[in-house]
mmCIF file with all atom_site columns, C-alpha atoms in Angstrom:
data_model
loop_
_atom_site.group_PDB
_atom_site.id
_atom_site.type_symbol
_atom_site.label_atom_id
_atom_site.label_alt_id
_atom_site.label_comp_id
_atom_site.label_asym_id
_atom_site.label_entity_id
_atom_site.label_seq_id
_atom_site.pdbx_PDB_ins_code
_atom_site.Cartn_x
_atom_site.Cartn_y
_atom_site.Cartn_z
_atom_site.occupancy
_atom_site.B_iso_or_equiv
_atom_site.pdbx_formal_charge
_atom_site.auth_seq_id
_atom_site.auth_comp_id
_atom_site.auth_asym_id
_atom_site.auth_atom_id
_atom_site.pdbx_PDB_model_num
ATOM 1  C CA . MET A 1 1  ? 17.127  8.061  -2.773 1.00 42.00 ? 1  MET A CA 1
ATOM 2  C CA . ASP A 1 2  ? 15.356  8.993  0.343  1.00 53.00 ? 2  ASP A CA 1
ATOM 3  C CA . LYS A 1 3  ? 16.171  7.397  3.513  1.00 56.00 ? 3  LYS A CA 1
ATOM 4  C CA . LYS A 1 4  ? 12.971  7.125  4.857  1.00 68.00 ? 4  LYS A CA 1
ATOM 5  C CA . SER A 1 5  ? 12.176  3.045  6.744  1.00 76.00 ? 5  SER A CA 1
ATOM 6  C CA . PRO A 1 6  ? 10.368  0.595  4.566  1.00 75.00 ? 6  PRO A CA 1
ATOM 7  C CA . PHE A 1 7  ? 7.840   0.289  7.126  1.00 77.00 ? 7  PHE A CA 1
ATOM 8  C CA . PHE A 1 8  ? 7.328   3.783  7.210  1.00 79.00 ? 8  PHE A CA 1
ATOM 9  C CA . THR A 1 9  ? 6.457   4.128  3.923  1.00 77.00 ? 9  THR A CA 1
ATOM 10 C CA . ALA A 1 10 ? 4.776   0.651  2.753  1.00 78.00 ? 10 ALA A CA 1
ATOM 11 C CA . ILE A 1 11 ? 2.553   1.100  5.721  1.00 81.00 ? 11 ILE A CA 1
ATOM 12 C CA . THR A 1 12 ? 1.717   5.064  3.825  1.00 82.00 ? 12 THR A CA 1
ATOM 13 C CA . ALA A 1 13 ? 0.788   3.043  0.777  1.00 82.00 ? 13 ALA A CA 1
ATOM 14 C CA . SER A 1 14 ? -1.499  0.323  2.231  1.00 83.00 ? 14 SER A CA 1
ATOM 15 C CA . ILE A 1 15 ? -3.250  3.219  3.997  1.00 86.00 ? 15 ILE A CA 1
ATOM 16 C CA . LEU A 1 16 ? -3.726  5.148  1.283  1.00 87.00 ? 16 LEU A CA 1
ATOM 17 C CA . TYR A 1 17 ? -4.824  2.063  -1.072 1.00 85.00 ? 17 TYR A CA 1
ATOM 18 C CA . PHE A 1 18 ? -7.087  0.923  1.398  1.00 85.00 ? 18 PHE A CA 1
ATOM 19 C CA . ILE A 1 19 ? -8.454  4.522  1.566  1.00 86.00 ? 19 ILE A CA 1
ATOM 20 C CA . ILE A 1 20 ? -8.820  4.534  -2.767 1.00 86.00 ? 20 ILE A CA 1
ATOM 21 C CA . PHE A 1 21 ? -9.939  1.655  -2.249 1.00 81.00 ? 21 PHE A CA 1
ATOM 22 C CA . ILE A 1 22 ? -13.092 2.268  -0.152 1.00 79.00 ? 22 ILE A CA 1
ATOM 23 C CA . LEU A 1 23 ? -14.126 5.182  -2.140 1.00 81.00 ? 23 LEU A CA 1
ATOM 24 C CA . LEU A 1 24 ? -13.153 4.018  -5.486 1.00 80.00 ? 24 LEU A CA 1
ATOM 25 C CA . LYS A 1 25 ? -15.804 0.593  -4.210 1.00 76.00 ? 25 LYS A CA 1
ATOM 26 C CA . TYR A 1 26 ? -18.685 2.707  -2.253 1.00 74.00 ? 26 TYR A CA 1
ATOM 27 C CA . PHE A 1 27 ? -18.648 5.987  -4.630 1.00 77.00 ? 27 PHE A CA 1
ATOM 28 C CA . LEU A 1 28 ? -18.435 3.894  -8.242 1.00 75.00 ? 28 LEU A CA 1
ATOM 29 C CA . GLN A 1 29 ? -20.128 0.254  -8.457 1.00 70.00 ? 29 GLN A CA 1
ATOM 30 C CA . MET A 1 30 ? -22.429 -0.151 -5.000 1.00 68.00 ? 30 MET A CA 1
ATOM 31 C CA . ARG A 1 31 ? -23.452 1.187  -1.753 1.00 69.00 ? 31 ARG A CA 1
ATOM 32 C CA . ALA A 1 32 ? -21.910 -1.967 0.450  1.00 70.00 ? 32 ALA A CA 1
ATOM 33 C CA . ILE A 1 33 ? -18.648 -1.732 0.823  1.00 70.00 ? 33 ILE A CA 1
ATOM 34 C CA . ASP A 1 34 ? -16.557 -4.956 0.827  1.00 70.00 ? 34 ASP A CA 1
ATOM 35 C CA . TRP A 1 35 ? -13.476 -4.701 3.575  1.00 78.00 ? 35 TRP A CA 1
ATOM 36 C CA . GLN A 1 36 ? -12.731 -7.581 3.388  1.00 83.00 ? 36 GLN A CA 1
ATOM 37 C CA . GLY A 1 37 ? -11.188 -7.639 -0.033 1.00 79.00 ? 37 GLY A CA 1
ATOM 38 C CA . ALA A 1 38 ? -9.857  -3.921 1.319  1.00 76.00 ? 38 ALA A CA 1
ATOM 39 C CA . LEU A 1 39 ? -7.710  -5.419 3.452  1.00 83.00 ? 39 LEU A CA 1
ATOM 40 C CA . GLN A 1 40 ? -6.042  -8.037 1.352  1.00 85.00 ? 40 GLN A CA 1
ATOM 41 C CA . GLY A 1 41 ? -5.265  -5.726 -0.876 1.00 81.00 ? 41 GLY A CA 1
ATOM 42 C CA . ALA A 1 42 ? -3.957  -3.286 1.556  1.00 83.00 ? 42 ALA A CA 1
ATOM 43 C CA . ILE A 1 43 ? -1.759  -5.660 3.293  1.00 86.00 ? 43 ILE A CA 1
ATOM 44 C CA . ILE A 1 44 ? -0.457  -7.586 -1.265 1.00 87.00 ? 44 ILE A CA 1
ATOM 45 C CA . PHE A 1 45 ? 0.175   -3.573 -1.153 1.00 83.00 ? 45 PHE A CA 1
ATOM 46 C CA . TRP A 1 46 ? 2.208   -3.244 1.573  1.00 84.00 ? 46 TRP A CA 1
ATOM 47 C CA . ILE A 1 47 ? 4.493   -6.786 0.924  1.00 85.00 ? 47 ILE A CA 1
ATOM 48 C CA . VAL A 1 48 ? 4.561   -5.044 -2.309 1.00 85.00 ? 48 VAL A CA 1
ATOM 49 C CA . ILE A 1 49 ? 5.707   -1.659 -1.310 1.00 83.00 ? 49 ILE A CA 1
ATOM 50 C CA . PHE A 1 50 ? 8.211   -3.614 1.175  1.00 81.00 ? 50 PHE A CA 1
ATOM 51 C CA . VAL A 1 51 ? 9.582   -4.856 -1.497 1.00 85.00 ? 51 VAL A CA 1
ATOM 52 C CA . VAL A 1 52 ? 10.218  -3.051 -3.560 1.00 84.00 ? 52 VAL A CA 1
ATOM 53 C CA . HIS A 1 53 ? 11.624  -0.298 -1.086 1.00 79.00 ? 53 HIS A CA 1
ATOM 54 C CA . GLN A 1 54 ? 14.765  -2.456 0.217  1.00 80.00 ? 54 GLN A CA 1
ATOM 55 C CA . PHE A 1 55 ? 15.292  -3.228 -3.700 1.00 82.00 ? 55 PHE A CA 1
ATOM 56 C CA . LEU A 1 56 ? 15.705  -0.277 -4.764 1.00 78.00 ? 56 LEU A CA 1
ATOM 57 C CA . ARG A 1 57 ? 17.346  0.471  -1.174 1.00 78.00 ? 57 ARG A CA 1
ATOM 58 C CA . LYS A 1 58 ? 20.053  -2.665 -1.737 1.00 78.00 ? 58 LYS A CA 1
ATOM 59 C CA . ARG A 1 59 ? 20.182  -1.005 -5.777 1.00 76.00 ? 59 ARG A CA 1
ATOM 60 C CA . TYR A 1 60 ? 21.250  2.273  -4.974 1.00 75.00 ? 60 TYR A CA 1
ATOM 61 C CA . SER A 1 61 ? 23.585  1.899  -2.210 1.00 72.00 ? 61 SER A CA 1
ATOM 62 C CA . ASP A 1 62 ? 25.686  -0.051 -3.931 1.00 60.00 ? 62 ASP A CA 1
#
């Protein structure tokens, strides 16, 4: 596993999630953008990616 910072990985994944969520909502469903839903999803996604990154780092460092 690459030795990248879990913060960098989680932030990058959350930003990509936020952008993809907004694009899909805007182009596929409606023309109104759900900023609050996108931000909540990005925060939850950040937490999940951070926890998974920490779990994998502990698992493969042993």
